[in-house]
Structure formats: structure tokens, C-alpha cells
Amino acid sequence: MAIDPIHAFYCRKEYLSLAQQCKVASGGTCARCGGTFDIADLRPHHKIELTLDNIDDVNITLNPDNIEVLCYKCHDEIHPHKFGHIVGQKHVYVVHGSPCAGKSTYVQSVATRNDIVIDLDRIHAAICICGQYDKPDATKRVAFNIRDMILEEVRTATPRRRWQDAYIIGTYPSRFDRDEMQRKYGAELVHIDTPKDECIKRAYEDVKRAAARDAVIGWIEAYWQRYSE
């Protein structure tokens, strides 16, 4: 099943590159509250909301003057809900691609405060004092267990569960693994197909500590060695 045109737009390389440029240009400052955040934790927001009527108008969709960079809180206050989904009609999306491809940026652009986001990186960061790209072996098992518990919630969900949609973020370089996720969760696959060189460039922009940056670049290299369409 094809994703709707607005979701599809947020997957486009042109938008993901522009969103990254706007986040870097912000210097980590939220345009609404003025708070300072890590660039990876900011969300690009179209001032003129994207609709089916204007999705093909690049003066709105790809205009940097129409994009402001916000923190999670400010962005969520603007978007209590999106896309007009019927309440109780749940969708599951597996958002996959290389590290630093823009998977989180895509999800930040389309998810609402009523959705579940399953991101192993953020789960791991939440259970230890380490940074986003530091994943101690001592806590990996716990992070995987938490992720699997949330995935089971998604797999067994009924319309009575109050959350709306679910976004499962992961690299999933293997076609077999993606097909299995699609079968198991009734998911739609969303491929963020940013080229390898651009992913490495973003790693240099986003990750300031050399050791963490080297680790991320290693993950990118490993992804492209394993990737199969």
C-alpha cells in the first residue's frame, strides 16, 4: 500500500536535506520558546501547513522561509493531530534506512502526540546517562527488552487502545527483515533512501565528539555493506 502524498513528501531527499540545513542553521535554538537543544532533538515545521492542495507547490513545501525549527514541546503544541485519520483506525509504519538518513526527521514531521514511536536509540538513551550515540553493552539487553515490549503492544493492539499510529524506526538493511516486519505488524514500509555520502556528511555535522562520530560512521558503513533492496 502506498503512503499518502504528504507522508511521501516528507521522505523526499529534497525535503530531508532542506530540513537538515534549517536545523544546522538554527544553531540549536527553538524558534518559538528560544530554548537551546541538540540539533538532533529539533523538529522542522512548515508555517503554512502542508495539504493535498499545496503539496506540489515548492514555494510552500521547499521554501526555507516557510520552515521554522522547533523543540519537541513547541512542535507538539502546534500539531495535536494530523492527516485526518479516523480515531481508532491505527496505522503502523516501519521507517527504515541508513543511520543519519533522516528517519527521525521524517517521523518528527508526520507523527502526532497521540502516536507511538519505537526508536531503539532513544530507548537506550532514556535508560542510561550516556549520550545519543553511546550505547553501553551493559544496558543493551534492557533496551532491547523495552523495545520488544512496545512492539508487542503494537502487534496486539485493538481499536480500543487510545494511541493512534505507530512508527517503528530502524535500519533494517535486509529485505527479509523488512518483509518480516511488514507481515508481523501489518506495516507499511517507508524507505528513507538518503545516499551514503550524504549520511556521512550529516554525521560530521551532527556528532561533535570524535569517538561517537567514528562509531556512527562505522554503523553507516556496516549498513551499506548489508543493504539489499
PDB file of C-alpha atoms in Angstrom:
ATOM      1  CA  MET A   1       0.000   0.000   0.000  1.00  0.00           C
ATOM      2  CA  ALA A   2       1.399   3.415  -0.979  1.00  0.00           C
ATOM      3  CA  ILE A   3       1.694   6.039   1.726  1.00  0.00           C
ATOM      4  CA  ASP A   4      -0.341   9.193   1.286  1.00  0.00           C
ATOM      5  CA  PRO A   5       1.162  12.141  -0.679  1.00  0.00           C
ATOM      6  CA  ILE A   6       2.008  14.201   2.417  1.00  0.00           C
ATOM      7  CA  HIS A   7       3.830  11.316   4.091  1.00  0.00           C
ATOM      8  CA  ALA A   8       5.577  10.629   0.774  1.00  0.00           C
ATOM      9  CA  PHE A   9       6.762  14.241   0.551  1.00  0.00           C
ATOM     10  CA  TYR A  10       8.471  14.009   3.939  1.00  0.00           C
ATOM     11  CA  CYS A  11      10.510  11.046   2.589  1.00  0.00           C
ATOM     12  CA  ARG A  12      11.916  13.042  -0.314  1.00  0.00           C
ATOM     13  CA  LYS A  13      15.655  13.752  -0.365  1.00  0.00           C
ATOM     14  CA  GLU A  14      14.982  17.404  -1.193  1.00  0.00           C
ATOM     15  CA  TYR A  15      12.947  17.919   1.955  1.00  0.00           C
ATOM     16  CA  LEU A  16      15.243  15.907   4.239  1.00  0.00           C
ATOM     17  CA  SER A  17      18.276  17.858   3.021  1.00  0.00           C
ATOM     18  CA  LEU A  18      16.466  21.180   3.474  1.00  0.00           C
ATOM     19  CA  ALA A  19      15.262  20.167   6.933  1.00  0.00           C
ATOM     20  CA  GLN A  20      18.828  19.273   7.937  1.00  0.00           C
ATOM     21  CA  GLN A  21      20.124  22.618   6.617  1.00  0.00           C
ATOM     22  CA  CYS A  22      17.465  24.515   8.585  1.00  0.00           C
ATOM     23  CA  LYS A  23      18.278  22.615  11.780  1.00  0.00           C
ATOM     24  CA  VAL A  24      22.006  23.321  11.421  1.00  0.00           C
ATOM     25  CA  ALA A  25      21.324  26.987  10.621  1.00  0.00           C
ATOM     26  CA  SER A  26      19.203  27.307  13.780  1.00  0.00           C
ATOM     27  CA  GLY A  27      22.256  26.754  15.935  1.00  0.00           C
ATOM     28  CA  GLY A  28      20.114  24.544  18.160  1.00  0.00           C
ATOM     29  CA  THR A  29      17.669  27.320  19.103  1.00  0.00           C
ATOM     30  CA  CYS A  30      13.901  26.755  19.079  1.00  0.00           C
ATOM     31  CA  ALA A  31      12.174  29.490  17.074  1.00  0.00           C
ATOM     32  CA  ARG A  32       9.181  29.605  19.455  1.00  0.00           C
ATOM     33  CA  CYS A  33      10.466  29.278  23.049  1.00  0.00           C
ATOM     34  CA  GLY A  34      14.075  30.319  22.432  1.00  0.00           C
ATOM     35  CA  GLY A  35      15.471  27.268  24.254  1.00  0.00           C
ATOM     36  CA  THR A  36      18.725  25.660  23.164  1.00  0.00           C
ATOM     37  CA  PHE A  37      18.759  21.968  22.238  1.00  0.00           C
ATOM     38  CA  ASP A  38      20.894  19.400  20.464  1.00  0.00           C
ATOM     39  CA  ILE A  39      20.296  19.712  16.716  1.00  0.00           C
ATOM     40  CA  ALA A  40      19.139  16.075  16.556  1.00  0.00           C
ATOM     41  CA  ASP A  41      16.347  16.897  19.036  1.00  0.00           C
ATOM     42  CA  LEU A  42      14.823  19.737  16.975  1.00  0.00           C
ATOM     43  CA  ARG A  43      11.933  19.405  14.549  1.00  0.00           C
ATOM     44  CA  PRO A  44      11.385  21.322  11.288  1.00  0.00           C
ATOM     45  CA  HIS A  45       7.890  22.791  10.968  1.00  0.00           C
ATOM     46  CA  HIS A  46       6.099  24.270   7.955  1.00  0.00           C
ATOM     47  CA  LYS A  47       4.500  27.576   8.976  1.00  0.00           C
ATOM     48  CA  ILE A  48       1.928  27.120   6.208  1.00  0.00           C
ATOM     49  CA  GLU A  49       0.658  23.597   6.857  1.00  0.00           C
ATOM     50  CA  LEU A  50       1.030  21.094   4.041  1.00  0.00           C
ATOM     51  CA  THR A  51      -2.211  19.898   2.492  1.00  0.00           C
ATOM     52  CA  LEU A  52      -3.216  17.894  -0.550  1.00  0.00           C
ATOM     53  CA  ASP A  53      -3.947  21.218  -2.269  1.00  0.00           C
ATOM     54  CA  ASN A  54      -0.440  22.663  -1.842  1.00  0.00           C
ATOM     55  CA  ILE A  55       1.791  19.569  -1.644  1.00  0.00           C
ATOM     56  CA  ASP A  56       3.077  20.167  -5.197  1.00  0.00           C
ATOM     57  CA  ASP A  57       3.826  23.865  -4.608  1.00  0.00           C
ATOM     58  CA  VAL A  58       7.584  24.074  -3.966  1.00  0.00           C
ATOM     59  CA  ASN A  59       7.172  27.701  -2.857  1.00  0.00           C
ATOM     60  CA  ILE A  60       5.443  26.261   0.205  1.00  0.00           C
ATOM     61  CA  THR A  61       6.923  22.786   0.634  1.00  0.00           C
ATOM     62  CA  LEU A  62      10.595  23.525  -0.102  1.00  0.00           C
ATOM     63  CA  ASN A  63      10.768  27.186   0.849  1.00  0.00           C
ATOM     64  CA  PRO A  64      13.197  27.685   3.771  1.00  0.00           C
ATOM     65  CA  ASP A  65      11.285  30.838   4.731  1.00  0.00           C
ATOM     66  CA  ASN A  66       8.261  28.609   5.377  1.00  0.00           C
ATOM     67  CA  ILE A  67      10.182  26.330   7.748  1.00  0.00           C
ATOM     68  CA  GLU A  68      10.893  27.103  11.379  1.00  0.00           C
ATOM     69  CA  VAL A  69      12.891  24.866  13.685  1.00  0.00           C
ATOM     70  CA  LEU A  70      11.173  23.933  16.939  1.00  0.00           C
ATOM     71  CA  CYS A  71      11.746  21.830  20.029  1.00  0.00           C
ATOM     72  CA  TYR A  72       9.534  18.791  20.643  1.00  0.00           C
ATOM     73  CA  LYS A  73       7.242  20.594  23.078  1.00  0.00           C
ATOM     74  CA  CYS A  74       6.565  23.586  20.847  1.00  0.00           C
ATOM     75  CA  HIS A  75       6.038  21.374  17.799  1.00  0.00           C
ATOM     76  CA  ASP A  76       3.615  19.075  19.586  1.00  0.00           C
ATOM     77  CA  GLU A  77       1.569  22.043  20.824  1.00  0.00           C
ATOM     78  CA  ILE A  78       1.029  23.060  17.192  1.00  0.00           C
ATOM     79  CA  HIS A  79       0.028  19.581  15.966  1.00  0.00           C
ATOM     80  CA  PRO A  80      -2.409  17.826  18.299  1.00  0.00           C
ATOM     81  CA  HIS A  81      -3.386  15.660  15.340  1.00  0.00           C
ATOM     82  CA  LYS A  82      -2.633  15.359  11.624  1.00  0.00           C
ATOM     83  CA  PHE A  83      -3.883  13.944   8.346  1.00  0.00           C
ATOM     84  CA  GLY A  84      -7.462  13.391   9.473  1.00  0.00           C
ATOM     85  CA  HIS A  85      -7.162   9.723  10.383  1.00  0.00           C
ATOM     86  CA  ILE A  86     -10.257   8.230  11.924  1.00  0.00           C
ATOM     87  CA  VAL A  87      -9.766   7.795  15.658  1.00  0.00           C
ATOM     88  CA  GLY A  88      -9.280   4.093  16.388  1.00  0.00           C
ATOM     89  CA  GLN A  89      -8.102   3.326  12.840  1.00  0.00           C
ATOM     90  CA  LYS A  90      -4.469   2.525  13.526  1.00  0.00           C
ATOM     91  CA  HIS A  91      -1.597   2.531  11.053  1.00  0.00           C
ATOM     92  CA  VAL A  92       1.853   1.045  11.557  1.00  0.00           C
ATOM     93  CA  TYR A  93       4.844   2.367   9.629  1.00  0.00           C
ATOM     94  CA  VAL A  94       8.317   0.802   9.545  1.00  0.00           C
ATOM     95  CA  VAL A  95      10.671   3.698   8.782  1.00  0.00           C
ATOM     96  CA  HIS A  96      13.976   2.265   7.596  1.00  0.00           C
ATOM     97  CA  GLY A  97      17.256   3.411   6.102  1.00  0.00           C
ATOM     98  CA  SER A  98      20.885   4.131   6.879  1.00  0.00           C
ATOM     99  CA  PRO A  99      21.981   5.791  10.123  1.00  0.00           C
ATOM    100  CA  CYS A 100      21.783   9.572   9.609  1.00  0.00           C
ATOM    101  CA  ALA A 101      19.452   9.116   6.616  1.00  0.00           C
ATOM    102  CA  GLY A 102      16.742  11.284   8.199  1.00  0.00           C
ATOM    103  CA  LYS A 103      14.422   8.645   9.656  1.00  0.00           C
ATOM    104  CA  SER A 104      13.804  10.583  12.867  1.00  0.00           C
ATOM    105  CA  THR A 105      13.361  13.837  10.931  1.00  0.00           C
ATOM    106  CA  TYR A 106      10.671  12.158   8.835  1.00  0.00           C
ATOM    107  CA  VAL A 107       8.856  10.787  11.889  1.00  0.00           C
ATOM    108  CA  GLN A 108       9.131  14.137  13.668  1.00  0.00           C
ATOM    109  CA  SER A 109       7.429  15.740  10.678  1.00  0.00           C
ATOM    110  CA  VAL A 110       4.467  13.366  10.455  1.00  0.00           C
ATOM    111  CA  ALA A 111       3.838  11.893  13.915  1.00  0.00           C
ATOM    112  CA  THR A 112       1.459  13.441  16.442  1.00  0.00           C
ATOM    113  CA  ARG A 113       1.349  13.450  20.230  1.00  0.00           C
ATOM    114  CA  ASN A 114      -1.122  10.533  20.102  1.00  0.00           C
ATOM    115  CA  ASP A 115       1.262   8.237  18.197  1.00  0.00           C
ATOM    116  CA  ILE A 116       3.785   5.668  19.428  1.00  0.00           C
ATOM    117  CA  VAL A 117       7.379   5.961  18.208  1.00  0.00           C
ATOM    118  CA  ILE A 118       9.599   2.910  18.705  1.00  0.00           C
ATOM    119  CA  ASP A 119      13.207   4.040  18.333  1.00  0.00           C
ATOM    120  CA  LEU A 120      15.863   1.808  19.926  1.00  0.00           C
ATOM    121  CA  ASP A 121      18.384   4.662  20.017  1.00  0.00           C
ATOM    122  CA  ARG A 122      16.077   6.879  22.067  1.00  0.00           C
ATOM    123  CA  ILE A 123      15.051   3.992  24.314  1.00  0.00           C
ATOM    124  CA  HIS A 124      18.697   3.265  25.061  1.00  0.00           C
ATOM    125  CA  ALA A 125      19.433   6.927  25.765  1.00  0.00           C
ATOM    126  CA  ALA A 126      16.477   7.048  28.172  1.00  0.00           C
ATOM    127  CA  ILE A 127      17.761   4.286  30.449  1.00  0.00           C
ATOM    128  CA  CYS A 128      21.356   5.421  30.966  1.00  0.00           C
ATOM    129  CA  ILE A 129      23.301   8.657  31.385  1.00  0.00           C
ATOM    130  CA  CYS A 130      25.157   8.282  28.103  1.00  0.00           C
ATOM    131  CA  GLY A 131      24.600  10.387  25.012  1.00  0.00           C
ATOM    132  CA  GLN A 132      22.523   9.524  21.964  1.00  0.00           C
ATOM    133  CA  TYR A 133      25.346   7.713  20.169  1.00  0.00           C
ATOM    134  CA  ASP A 134      26.878   5.978  23.204  1.00  0.00           C
ATOM    135  CA  LYS A 135      25.346   2.510  23.698  1.00  0.00           C
ATOM    136  CA  PRO A 136      26.995   0.626  26.586  1.00  0.00           C
ATOM    137  CA  ASP A 137      26.919  -3.156  26.250  1.00  0.00           C
ATOM    138  CA  ALA A 138      25.796  -3.360  29.895  1.00  0.00           C
ATOM    139  CA  THR A 139      22.391  -1.804  29.093  1.00  0.00           C
ATOM    140  CA  LYS A 140      21.734  -3.114  25.581  1.00  0.00           C
ATOM    141  CA  ARG A 141      19.722  -6.137  26.742  1.00  0.00           C
ATOM    142  CA  VAL A 142      17.415  -3.914  28.799  1.00  0.00           C
ATOM    143  CA  ALA A 143      16.906  -1.540  25.861  1.00  0.00           C
ATOM    144  CA  PHE A 144      16.033  -4.440  23.542  1.00  0.00           C
ATOM    145  CA  ASN A 145      13.585  -5.841  26.091  1.00  0.00           C
ATOM    146  CA  ILE A 146      11.804  -2.494  26.396  1.00  0.00           C
ATOM    147  CA  ARG A 147      11.624  -2.164  22.616  1.00  0.00           C
ATOM    148  CA  ASP A 148      10.222  -5.690  22.261  1.00  0.00           C
ATOM    149  CA  MET A 149       7.573  -4.969  24.908  1.00  0.00           C
ATOM    150  CA  ILE A 150       6.394  -1.901  22.983  1.00  0.00           C
ATOM    151  CA  LEU A 151       6.432  -3.849  19.712  1.00  0.00           C
ATOM    152  CA  GLU A 152       4.181  -6.453  21.318  1.00  0.00           C
ATOM    153  CA  GLU A 153       1.791  -3.651  22.285  1.00  0.00           C
ATOM    154  CA  VAL A 154       1.708  -2.601  18.624  1.00  0.00           C
ATOM    155  CA  ARG A 155       1.233  -6.167  17.359  1.00  0.00           C
ATOM    156  CA  THR A 156      -1.691  -6.918  19.668  1.00  0.00           C
ATOM    157  CA  ALA A 157      -3.372  -3.503  19.639  1.00  0.00           C
ATOM    158  CA  THR A 158      -7.131  -3.212  19.244  1.00  0.00           C
ATOM    159  CA  PRO A 159      -9.116  -0.091  18.279  1.00  0.00           C
ATOM    160  CA  ARG A 160      -9.859   0.410  21.988  1.00  0.00           C
ATOM    161  CA  ARG A 161      -6.223   1.284  22.693  1.00  0.00           C
ATOM    162  CA  ARG A 162      -6.055   5.052  22.871  1.00  0.00           C
ATOM    163  CA  TRP A 163      -2.861   5.622  20.912  1.00  0.00           C
ATOM    164  CA  GLN A 164      -3.299   6.370  17.212  1.00  0.00           C
ATOM    165  CA  ASP A 165      -0.496   5.278  14.862  1.00  0.00           C
ATOM    166  CA  ALA A 166       2.862   3.577  15.413  1.00  0.00           C
ATOM    167  CA  TYR A 167       6.217   4.409  13.821  1.00  0.00           C
ATOM    168  CA  ILE A 168       8.925   1.753  14.107  1.00  0.00           C
ATOM    169  CA  ILE A 169      12.336   3.282  13.378  1.00  0.00           C
ATOM    170  CA  GLY A 170      15.254   1.046  12.414  1.00  0.00           C
ATOM    171  CA  THR A 171      17.902   0.439   9.778  1.00  0.00           C
ATOM    172  CA  TYR A 172      16.608  -2.967   8.547  1.00  0.00           C
ATOM    173  CA  PRO A 173      19.127  -3.343   5.691  1.00  0.00           C
ATOM    174  CA  SER A 174      17.913  -6.879   4.924  1.00  0.00           C
ATOM    175  CA  ARG A 175      14.918  -7.287   2.620  1.00  0.00           C
ATOM    176  CA  PHE A 176      13.959 -10.421   4.573  1.00  0.00           C
ATOM    177  CA  ASP A 177      13.822  -8.484   7.859  1.00  0.00           C
ATOM    178  CA  ARG A 178      11.709  -5.726   6.306  1.00  0.00           C
ATOM    179  CA  ASP A 179       9.273  -8.235   4.830  1.00  0.00           C
ATOM    180  CA  GLU A 180       9.005  -9.930   8.234  1.00  0.00           C
ATOM    181  CA  MET A 181       8.246  -6.613   9.957  1.00  0.00           C
ATOM    182  CA  GLN A 182       5.625  -5.869   7.326  1.00  0.00           C
ATOM    183  CA  ARG A 183       3.982  -9.256   7.820  1.00  0.00           C
ATOM    184  CA  LYS A 184       4.159  -9.322  11.613  1.00  0.00           C
ATOM    185  CA  TYR A 185       2.815  -5.829  12.256  1.00  0.00           C
ATOM    186  CA  GLY A 186       0.695  -5.234   9.155  1.00  0.00           C
ATOM    187  CA  ALA A 187       3.015  -2.321   8.493  1.00  0.00           C
ATOM    188  CA  GLU A 188       3.662  -0.024   5.586  1.00  0.00           C
ATOM    189  CA  LEU A 189       7.357   0.310   4.708  1.00  0.00           C
ATOM    190  CA  VAL A 190       8.758   3.831   4.477  1.00  0.00           C
ATOM    191  CA  HIS A 191      12.274   3.894   2.997  1.00  0.00           C
ATOM    192  CA  ILE A 192      14.389   6.958   3.706  1.00  0.00           C
ATOM    193  CA  ASP A 193      16.871   6.370   0.883  1.00  0.00           C
ATOM    194  CA  THR A 194      19.460   9.078   1.549  1.00  0.00           C
ATOM    195  CA  PRO A 195      22.784   8.246  -0.209  1.00  0.00           C
ATOM    196  CA  LYS A 196      25.743   7.012   1.825  1.00  0.00           C
ATOM    197  CA  ASP A 197      27.896  10.112   1.240  1.00  0.00           C
ATOM    198  CA  GLU A 198      25.134  12.405   2.486  1.00  0.00           C
ATOM    199  CA  CYS A 199      24.647  10.247   5.605  1.00  0.00           C
ATOM    200  CA  ILE A 200      28.348  10.519   6.414  1.00  0.00           C
ATOM    201  CA  LYS A 201      28.228  14.285   5.841  1.00  0.00           C
ATOM    202  CA  ARG A 202      25.357  14.572   8.321  1.00  0.00           C
ATOM    203  CA  ALA A 203      27.293  12.516  10.870  1.00  0.00           C
ATOM    204  CA  TYR A 204      30.071  15.104  10.735  1.00  0.00           C
ATOM    205  CA  GLU A 205      27.515  17.914  11.163  1.00  0.00           C
ATOM    206  CA  ASP A 206      25.516  16.338  13.999  1.00  0.00           C
ATOM    207  CA  VAL A 207      28.072  14.439  16.072  1.00  0.00           C
ATOM    208  CA  LYS A 208      30.734  16.644  17.611  1.00  0.00           C
ATOM    209  CA  ARG A 209      32.654  14.120  19.747  1.00  0.00           C
ATOM    210  CA  ALA A 210      35.209  12.313  17.585  1.00  0.00           C
ATOM    211  CA  ALA A 211      34.790   8.895  19.219  1.00  0.00           C
ATOM    212  CA  ALA A 212      30.996   8.965  18.851  1.00  0.00           C
ATOM    213  CA  ARG A 213      31.279  10.257  15.276  1.00  0.00           C
ATOM    214  CA  ASP A 214      33.643   7.431  14.330  1.00  0.00           C
ATOM    215  CA  ALA A 215      31.151   4.936  15.775  1.00  0.00           C
ATOM    216  CA  VAL A 216      28.270   6.417  13.769  1.00  0.00           C
ATOM    217  CA  ILE A 217      30.290   6.380  10.544  1.00  0.00           C
ATOM    218  CA  GLY A 218      31.108   2.736  11.258  1.00  0.00           C
ATOM    219  CA  TRP A 219      27.382   1.990  11.569  1.00  0.00           C
ATOM    220  CA  ILE A 220      26.755   3.750   8.246  1.00  0.00           C
ATOM    221  CA  GLU A 221      29.466   1.711   6.512  1.00  0.00           C
ATOM    222  CA  ALA A 222      28.079  -1.518   8.005  1.00  0.00           C
ATOM    223  CA  TYR A 223      24.558  -0.662   6.841  1.00  0.00           C
ATOM    224  CA  TRP A 224      25.597  -0.173   3.218  1.00  0.00           C
ATOM    225  CA  GLN A 225      27.603  -3.396   3.240  1.00  0.00           C
ATOM    226  CA  ARG A 226      24.471  -5.312   4.268  1.00  0.00           C
ATOM    227  CA  TYR A 227      21.773  -3.385   2.395  1.00  0.00           C
ATOM    228  CA  SER A 228      19.613  -5.275  -0.077  1.00  0.00           C
ATOM    229  CA  GLU A 229      16.641  -3.828  -1.998  1.00  0.00           C
TER     230      GLU A 229
END
